Amino acid sequence: MPIGQGNITHKRHESLVGGHVVVRFLFDSAGLACTFAAKFAAQNTKQPGMTMHPFRSHNCNALRATDADAEVRLSGWIHRKRDHGNLLFVDLRDHYGITQVVIDISSPLFETLDKARAESVITVDGKVVKRTAETINPNLPTGEIEVYASNIEVQSSAEVLPMPVFGDVEYGEEVRLRHRYLDLRRESVHSNIVLRSKVISAMRQKMTAQGFLEIQTPILTASSPEGARDFLVPSRMHPGQFYALPQAPQQFKQLLMVSGFDKYFQIAPCFRDEDARADRSPGEFYQLDFEMAFATQEDVFAAIEPVLHDIFVEFGGGRDVTPYPFPRIPFDESMAKYGSDKPDLRNPLIISDVTEPFRGSSFGIFASNIEKGSVVRAIPATGAASRPRSFFDKLNNWARDEGAAGLGYIVYGEDGEAKGPIAKNLDADRIAQIKEITGVANGDAVFFACDKELAAAKFAGKVRDKVCDELELREEGMFKFCWIVDFPMYEEDDDGKIEFSHNPFSMPQGELEALENQNPLDIKAWQYDIVCNGIELSSGAIRNHRPDIMYKAFEIAGYGKDVVEEQFGGMLNAFKYGAPPHGGSAPGVDRIVMLLADEPNIREVIAFPLNQQAQDLMMNAPAEVEDKQLKELHLRVQMPPKAKKD
């Protein structure tokens, strides 16, 4: 498929303007429209004195067999050149696609084009000619024609390229990001950015159609403890004081609800000083941020589910999409069955609790750990009984690399006989219990994780994904959505301190009564995440809109009233003057496009991403600044001490 292109149709409309026939070609590609105005030459329009547009009458994807014999003008980049003896063929590329240009070596234009390197920008005048049947290129929309050049103008000459645009050769991150303007010309990356534009446009349309108002919130704001490091901006007018770039528009969107707006959204930039991951861009990212007044959890779900479903259907390339309403999975259930709060439901393996069959058993390691408060989780391995011993040894070594003592297992042979080191230390009844609880059959195997409940769940989740991949069980060609709901309001750190487990602005289920009367670790929050194929797209919540509940919630987490008022005074004060119940969410735009484009790394769908070290190699950022600039800001740089050499 040519760059930035779906199926394009074009219509020709002519009108008389200033004595000239103006021809406009309207192109439509899945919601993207472009209009080109062209004043055709006298030989084409049969009107003397006419001139063409200085650069193009058509784009490089517009011409078809029906345009044969037309005199046209095209502009674009030299994608590649092919010398076939008497003829020189040039693939001319622009944003929309490719057209083949032909020059006879006897032409005075040959030398000009022969000297022009790939990626030079040229303007070509010429005649559209139908290709012969044997030379038609079915892979190009313009493959039935070629343009015989009658004039060529070099608009910009390219130097020797640090990386080619044509071809599928992979280049390292440093080369690609340092020369991102070249990388973006490559078909796959270019198409990703076009896809991103279409997705964002669809988001806007679908949110607006539901009555949401697009409202922009501040970029320069106050620092607040929201889980990640802030990017700080020094104030020249207020020495020693700093703005912060928003980690999310959290407080502002809540304040909009307090201000009387009913439904808000924006494609919001967010800034967090955190490390890169495959699904997380360091520095900045974008999210479909929205909030609703007088809304329940189900109202929020009902608003965003059709938007996400329809976008994944529209841009998902025919892959199956979970129909809405999406499944709701409580947090505790998700951790127990999948070992994760962002489960990939394409993985069919389900984790089971097999603590009881091991309690008091002769398998001493598990039995003694159970007495100390540990649990045992079982991960089925469908069809693994036929795998060689090396398969199990490989997984055992992998488990050790992950920090576990190993990975015990039982193999249930086709004849029903249980084999493996654990099976040798369990009686038949216990082995049968495990088989029944896990639901495995003859020919399957079961792996085990034994640890304290949370640690066992997380490791079992890793095993589940590893076994699924090793056995190639993961379903392909689909997007499986689910909501994770009923998150715990609090969690306990290693020192026994109670802290917020997720969003501190969430409303606790049971409200003030729950905070005053329940064990904090038992309190659930009106808090939810939406997950697709194991990727968290969004977290959200029904918000805490009452000052008395907010004070109590923060008190449990160790924050005094004075701290709450200092850190969140703007929002807290607003709540004292009448705040509606409200809630929302914020699906990540970058992650959505990454999934739709089937890219393994989020940088592939961002026009100008930072590298893994949060550097912009192309613009050389971050960089040192002049002393004059620091003095204006009343700052001086204090570098960390240099590491001592051994």
XYZ file of N, CA, C and O in Angstrom, residues 459-595:
548
model
N 4.308 -14.018 40.235
C 5.191 -14.964 39.554
C 4.387 -15.951 38.712
O 4.775 -16.284 37.588
N 3.256 -16.409 39.236
C 2.392 -17.303 38.463
C 1.932 -16.631 37.179
O 1.804 -17.277 36.129
N 1.686 -15.311 37.233
C 1.309 -14.571 36.034
C 2.414 -14.577 34.998
O 2.159 -14.718 33.791
N 3.663 -14.431 35.444
C 4.794 -14.494 34.523
C 4.918 -15.888 33.908
O 5.170 -16.026 32.707
N 4.747 -16.906 34.749
C 4.818 -18.288 34.255
C 3.718 -18.531 33.226
O 3.943 -19.155 32.190
N 2.519 -18.058 33.530
C 1.382 -18.213 32.613
C 1.711 -17.673 31.221
O 1.454 -18.344 30.206
N 2.285 -16.466 31.169
C 2.621 -15.868 29.878
C 3.763 -16.617 29.196
O 3.741 -16.824 27.976
N 4.761 -17.020 29.975
C 5.905 -17.739 29.408
C 5.479 -19.081 28.831
O 5.861 -19.432 27.705
N 4.693 -19.840 29.579
C 4.229 -21.146 29.112
C 3.351 -20.989 27.873
O 3.464 -21.760 26.910
N 2.490 -19.987 27.885
C 1.628 -19.730 26.731
C 2.453 -19.497 25.472
O 2.151 -20.048 24.412
N 3.501 -18.684 25.598
C 4.342 -18.385 24.441
C 5.141 -19.609 23.994
O 5.281 -19.871 22.791
N 5.666 -20.359 24.964
C 6.451 -21.542 24.614
C 5.600 -22.586 23.908
O 6.074 -23.287 23.007
N 4.328 -22.694 24.297
C 3.426 -23.668 23.695
C 2.635 -23.088 22.523
O 1.836 -23.798 21.899
N 2.846 -21.802 22.240
C 2.185 -21.113 21.122
C 0.662 -21.237 21.211
O -0.026 -21.615 20.260
N 0.139 -20.903 22.391
C -1.291 -21.030 22.647
C -2.052 -19.721 22.486
O -3.283 -19.726 22.459
N -1.338 -18.602 22.388
C -1.998 -17.301 22.368
C -2.789 -17.115 21.070
O -2.280 -17.331 19.970
N -4.048 -16.701 21.210
C -4.894 -16.453 20.048
C -4.421 -15.193 19.316
O -4.030 -14.210 19.934
N -4.464 -15.220 18.014
C -4.044 -14.091 17.199
C -5.236 -13.509 16.450
O -6.308 -14.087 16.394
N -5.032 -12.344 15.885
C -6.046 -11.727 15.041
C -7.245 -11.203 15.788
O -8.363 -11.228 15.254
N -7.037 -10.718 17.016
C -8.164 -10.208 17.793
C -7.697 -9.202 18.826
O -6.531 -9.163 19.211
N -8.632 -8.362 19.248
C -8.425 -7.433 20.345
C -9.399 -7.813 21.458
O -10.613 -7.698 21.279
N -8.864 -8.266 22.569
C -9.695 -8.692 23.689
C -9.635 -7.658 24.804
O -8.592 -7.457 25.424
N -10.790 -7.027 25.035
C -10.913 -5.981 26.049
C -11.502 -6.540 27.335
O -12.277 -7.501 27.328
N -11.154 -5.893 28.442
C -11.831 -6.148 29.707
C -11.614 -4.954 30.623
O -10.680 -4.158 30.430
N -12.493 -4.815 31.593
C -12.324 -3.858 32.678
C -11.832 -4.594 33.909
O -12.356 -5.654 34.252
N -10.839 -4.056 34.574
C -10.463 -4.521 35.901
C -11.086 -3.551 36.898
O -10.838 -2.343 36.825
N -11.912 -4.053 37.790
C -12.679 -3.208 38.701
C -12.389 -3.594 40.152
O -11.701 -4.574 40.425
N -12.928 -2.797 41.060
C -12.828 -3.068 42.501
C -11.379 -3.162 42.973
O -10.979 -4.085 43.686
N -10.581 -2.182 42.564
C -9.211 -2.118 43.049
C -9.189 -1.844 44.550
O -10.056 -1.141 45.075
N -8.203 -2.371 45.265
C -8.078 -2.003 46.676
C -7.738 -0.524 46.807
O -6.958 0.019 46.023
N -8.341 0.123 47.789
C -8.074 1.537 48.036
C -6.646 1.741 48.557
O -5.977 2.710 48.200
N -6.206 0.809 49.400
C -4.892 0.933 50.037
C -4.099 -0.354 49.876
O -4.643 -1.422 49.600
N -2.810 -0.233 50.104
C -1.934 -1.386 50.182
C -0.902 -1.137 51.269
O -0.752 -0.013 51.756
N -0.179 -2.192 51.622
C 0.811 -2.108 52.689
C 2.192 -2.236 52.093
O 2.448 -3.151 51.301
N 3.100 -1.308 52.417
C 4.450 -1.416 51.889
C 5.256 -2.410 52.725
O 4.748 -3.026 53.677
N 6.525 -2.575 52.387
C 7.367 -3.564 53.054
C 7.570 -3.267 54.534
O 7.889 -4.168 55.323
N 7.402 -2.005 54.901
C 7.582 -1.604 56.297
C 6.274 -1.600 57.087
O 6.238 -1.170 58.241
N 5.192 -2.059 56.425
C 3.905 -2.105 57.107
C 3.128 -0.804 57.067
O 2.071 -0.689 57.710
N 3.599 0.172 56.297
C 2.918 1.454 56.199
C 1.775 1.373 55.195
O 1.910 0.808 54.110
N 0.627 1.938 55.561
C -0.526 1.982 54.671
C -0.356 3.124 53.674
O -0.057 4.258 54.052
N -0.538 2.835 52.399
C -0.443 3.865 51.366
C -1.484 3.599 50.288
O -2.050 2.507 50.191
N -1.753 4.624 49.481
C -2.709 4.465 48.389
C -2.175 3.443 47.390
O -1.001 3.479 47.015
N -3.029 2.557 46.945
C -2.596 1.550 45.986
C -2.697 2.036 44.552
O -2.056 1.480 43.666
N -3.490 3.074 44.309
C -3.750 3.516 42.945
C -3.914 5.027 42.953
O -2.989 5.755 43.289
N -5.100 5.515 42.624
C -5.369 6.942 42.534
C -5.904 7.467 43.866
O -6.945 7.009 44.333
N -5.230 8.450 44.480
C -5.684 8.941 45.786
C -6.994 9.723 45.722
O -7.597 9.988 46.761
N -7.420 10.092 44.510
C -8.642 10.881 44.364
C -9.881 10.019 44.161
O -10.968 10.537 43.909
N -9.742 8.700 44.262
C -10.868 7.807 44.037
C -11.825 7.811 45.233
O -11.407 7.955 46.386
N -13.099 7.599 44.946
C -14.096 7.461 46.000
C -14.046 6.038 46.538
O -14.146 5.075 45.773
N -13.891 5.867 47.862
C -13.936 4.511 48.416
C -15.347 3.954 48.357
O -16.326 4.684 48.540
N -15.457 2.667 48.064
C -16.767 2.020 48.112
C -17.214 1.954 49.573
O -16.506 1.429 50.421
N -18.390 2.488 49.859
C -18.842 2.624 51.241
C -18.568 3.996 51.810
O -18.964 4.283 52.951
N -17.835 4.821 51.053
C -17.562 6.226 51.388
C -17.006 6.367 52.803
O -16.161 5.596 53.231
N -17.470 7.386 53.557
C -16.889 7.703 54.853
C -17.061 6.568 55.860
O -16.168 6.286 56.661
N -18.186 5.879 55.793
C -18.435 4.780 56.720
C -17.373 3.692 56.581
O -16.893 3.143 57.571
N -17.001 3.385 55.353
C -15.979 2.368 55.122
C -14.631 2.815 55.683
O -13.909 2.025 56.302
N -14.286 4.064 55.473
C -13.014 4.573 55.966
C -12.943 4.541 57.487
O -11.876 4.317 58.072
N -14.050 4.771 58.130
C -14.065 4.850 59.589
C -14.174 3.479 60.249
O -13.725 3.313 61.391
N -14.751 2.499 59.556
C -15.092 1.250 60.230
C -14.430 0.000 59.668
O -14.460 -1.051 60.306
N -13.857 0.063 58.476
C -13.260 -1.130 57.879
C -11.742 -1.130 58.006
O -11.113 -0.070 58.140
N -11.164 -2.328 57.952
C -9.722 -2.452 57.810
C -9.330 -1.793 56.486
O -9.881 -2.136 55.435
N -8.407 -0.841 56.492
C -8.053 -0.145 55.244
C -7.705 -1.083 54.099
O -8.014 -0.787 52.936
N -7.083 -2.219 54.411
C -6.669 -3.142 53.360
C -7.852 -3.902 52.755
O -7.697 -4.554 51.721
N -9.030 -3.807 53.385
C -10.231 -4.460 52.864
C -11.102 -3.511 52.042
O -12.061 -3.949 51.411
N -10.792 -2.235 52.064
C -11.630 -1.245 51.386
C -11.358 -1.278 49.886
O -10.213 -1.222 49.440
N -12.416 -1.353 49.117
C -12.313 -1.264 47.667
C -12.638 0.159 47.221
O -13.338 0.895 47.915
N -12.112 0.522 46.071
C -12.355 1.852 45.515
C -13.176 1.739 44.241
O -13.164 0.707 43.565
N -13.916 2.817 43.935
C -14.587 2.915 42.641
C -13.528 3.300 41.613
O -13.432 4.428 41.167
N -12.729 2.328 41.299
C -11.540 2.531 40.492
C -11.445 1.403 39.471
O -11.761 0.257 39.782
N -11.001 1.723 38.269
C -11.057 0.738 37.201
C -9.979 1.013 36.165
O -9.546 2.143 35.949
N -9.524 -0.043 35.541
C -8.592 0.029 34.413
C -9.225 -0.672 33.225
O -9.909 -1.685 33.396
N -8.976 -0.141 32.029
C -9.378 -0.856 30.833
C -8.133 -1.442 30.190
O -7.097 -0.790 30.066
N -8.241 -2.723 29.824
C -7.097 -3.494 29.339
C -7.436 -4.092 27.983
O -8.561 -4.553 27.762
N -6.458 -4.097 27.071
C -6.622 -4.736 25.771
C -5.366 -5.537 25.458
O -4.256 -4.970 25.429
N -5.528 -6.833 25.254
C -4.413 -7.723 24.905
C -3.227 -7.601 25.861
O -2.060 -7.596 25.451
N -3.543 -7.452 27.159
C -2.486 -7.379 28.158
C -1.852 -6.011 28.315
O -0.893 -5.851 29.074
N -2.370 -5.017 27.610
C -1.864 -3.646 27.701
C -2.894 -2.792 28.426
O -4.066 -2.749 28.021
N -2.475 -2.127 29.497
C -3.371 -1.201 30.172
C -3.520 0.052 29.319
O -2.555 0.761 29.070
N -4.738 0.322 28.865
C -4.992 1.501 28.056
C -5.348 2.709 28.898
O -5.131 3.840 28.478
N -5.905 2.441 30.079
C -6.411 3.567 30.846
C -6.695 3.152 32.266
O -7.073 2.013 32.528
N -6.493 4.071 33.181
C -7.044 3.927 34.523
C -8.046 5.055 34.719
O -7.973 6.096 34.072
N -8.987 4.844 35.604
C -10.005 5.848 35.865
C -10.691 5.565 37.177
O -10.401 4.569 37.855
N -11.608 6.441 37.547
C -12.275 6.281 38.834
C -13.489 7.182 38.917
O -13.601 8.180 38.208
N -14.405 6.797 39.792
C -15.389 7.735 40.299
C -14.675 8.507 41.399
O -14.099 7.919 42.316
N -14.705 9.827 41.323
C -13.846 10.648 42.153
C -14.436 10.880 43.541
O -15.646 10.838 43.748
N -13.543 11.163 44.449
C -13.910 11.610 45.784
C -14.209 13.111 45.715
O -13.298 13.918 45.551
N -15.464 13.493 45.816
C -15.852 14.890 45.658
C -16.218 15.568 46.975
O -16.656 16.720 46.976
N -16.028 14.866 48.098
C -16.405 15.417 49.401
C -15.168 15.675 50.255
O -14.356 14.767 50.487
N -14.991 16.893 50.753
C -13.815 17.218 51.563
C -13.661 16.331 52.792
O -12.535 15.940 53.132
N -14.769 15.998 53.482
C -14.641 15.188 54.696
C -14.096 13.802 54.380
O -13.260 13.261 55.128
N -14.535 13.224 53.263
C -14.025 11.910 52.862
C -12.564 12.013 52.423
O -11.750 11.139 52.712
N -12.224 13.102 51.736
C -10.854 13.280 51.273
C -9.894 13.408 52.452
O -8.823 12.784 52.464
N -10.250 14.218 53.441
C -9.400 14.358 54.622
C -9.160 12.999 55.276
O -8.036 12.650 55.634
N -10.212 12.218 55.420
C -10.108 10.917 56.094
C -9.286 9.938 55.258
O -8.462 9.194 55.794
N -9.500 9.941 53.944
C -8.768 9.028 53.068
C -7.270 9.295 53.133
O -6.458 8.363 53.217
N -6.884 10.569 53.114
C -5.477 10.911 53.177
C -4.905 10.689 54.581
O -3.734 10.357 54.733
N -5.735 10.869 55.586
C -5.291 10.623 56.953
C -4.852 9.178 57.136
O -3.824 8.886 57.767
N -5.627 8.234 56.583
C -5.287 6.813 56.679
C -3.939 6.529 56.017
O -3.170 5.676 56.470
N -3.645 7.265 54.940
C -2.379 7.082 54.225
C -1.236 7.897 54.836
O -0.130 7.932 54.272
N -1.499 8.553 55.972
C -0.430 9.249 56.684
C -0.259 10.703 56.338
O 0.754 11.322 56.695
N -1.241 11.313 55.653
C -1.169 12.723 55.302
C -2.074 13.532 56.229
O -3.279 13.263 56.317
N -1.512 14.516 56.899
C -2.303 15.369 57.764
C -3.156 16.341 56.976
O -2.965 16.544 55.773
N -4.111 16.957 57.661
C -5.013 17.909 57.030
C -4.247 19.048 56.387
O -4.584 19.505 55.293
N -3.177 19.519 57.064
C -2.390 20.625 56.537
C -1.690 20.255 55.235
O -1.589 21.082 54.320
N -1.217 18.992 55.141
C -0.545 18.540 53.917
C -1.532 18.479 52.763
O -1.232 18.897 51.640
N -2.716 17.949 53.014
C -3.744 17.858 51.980
C -4.102 19.239 51.462
O -4.223 19.457 50.249
N -4.258 20.188 52.379
C -4.636 21.543 51.977
C -3.517 22.230 51.213
O -3.756 23.001 50.293
N -2.270 21.924 51.569
C -1.143 22.520 50.872
C -0.995 21.926 49.470
O -0.774 22.642 48.500
N -1.090 20.597 49.349
C -0.848 19.916 48.087
C -2.028 20.020 47.125
O -1.837 20.114 45.913
N -3.253 19.992 47.649
C -4.435 19.932 46.790
C -5.433 21.027 47.136
O -6.642 20.849 46.980
N -4.899 22.173 47.616
C -5.768 23.236 48.100
C -6.751 23.747 47.068
O -7.912 24.019 47.383
N -6.290 23.871 45.804
C -7.168 24.407 44.771
C -8.413 23.566 44.582
O -9.539 24.071 44.572
N -8.222 22.265 44.448
C -9.353 21.381 44.238
C -10.181 21.212 45.505
O -11.408 21.199 45.472
N -9.494 21.104 46.639
C -10.196 20.919 47.907
C -11.098 22.097 48.232
O -12.253 21.930 48.648
N -10.598 23.305 48.025
C -11.412 24.491 48.282
C -12.629 24.529 47.369
O -13.719 24.931 47.780
N -12.436 24.110 46.129
C -13.552 24.093 45.180
C -14.645 23.139 45.652
O -15.839 23.423 45.505
N -14.241 22.014 46.225
C -15.216 21.035 46.706
C -16.075 21.586 47.842
O -17.179 21.094 48.082
N -15.579 22.596 48.533
C -16.318 23.160 49.664
C -17.480 24.036 49.211
O -18.285 24.485 50.036
N -17.570 24.296 47.907
C -18.615 25.175 47.395
C -19.569 24.449 46.456
O -20.152 25.041 45.561
N -19.732 23.179 46.677
C -20.704 22.411 45.910
C -20.091 21.692 44.732
O -19.827 22.298 43.696
N -19.833 20.409 44.905
C -19.209 19.608 43.854
C -20.116 18.435 43.505
O -20.588 17.725 44.394
N -20.356 18.203 42.218
C -21.203 17.071 41.838
C -20.421 15.762 41.915
O -19.194 15.752 41.756
N -21.071 14.651 42.149
C -20.395 13.372 41.932
C -19.907 13.306 40.489
O -20.612 13.726 39.572
N -18.711 12.809 40.282
C -18.172 12.790 38.920
C -17.126 11.700 38.786
O -16.574 11.201 39.782
N -16.836 11.329 37.559
C -15.849 10.297 37.285
C -15.446 10.315 35.828
O -16.066 10.969 34.988
N -14.382 9.610 35.523
C -13.904 9.580 34.150
C -12.789 8.585 33.968
O -12.560 7.695 34.796
N -12.066 8.768 32.892
C -10.973 7.872 32.546
C -10.096 8.578 31.527
O -10.367 9.730 31.156
N -9.051 7.893 31.047
C -8.129 8.547 30.107
C -7.350 7.508 29.307
O -6.169 7.250 29.569
N -7.967 6.852 28.314
C -7.236 5.889 27.489
C -6.036 6.519 26.790
O -6.120 7.638 26.280
N -4.930 5.786 26.773
C -3.709 6.301 26.162
C -3.761 6.246 24.643
O -3.931 5.174 24.060
N -3.602 7.397 24.006
C -3.658 7.471 22.550
C -2.507 6.681 21.931
O -2.690 5.909 20.985
N -1.301 6.878 22.453
C -0.125 6.222 21.887
C -0.260 4.696 21.945
O 0.071 3.995 20.993
N -0.741 4.181 23.078
C -0.888 2.733 23.220
C -1.968 2.189 22.297
O -1.836 1.094 21.757
N -3.047 2.934 22.124
C -4.107 2.507 21.213
C -3.561 2.372 19.797
O -3.784 1.366 19.114
N -2.838 3.392 19.342
C -2.297 3.356 17.987
C -1.251 2.253 17.866
O -1.154 1.577 16.836
N -0.461 2.037 18.899
C 0.533 0.968 18.893
C -0.127 -0.390 18.662
O 0.365 -1.212 17.873
N -1.242 -0.637 19.352
C -1.963 -1.887 19.173
C -2.549 -1.988 17.768
O -2.449 -3.038 17.124
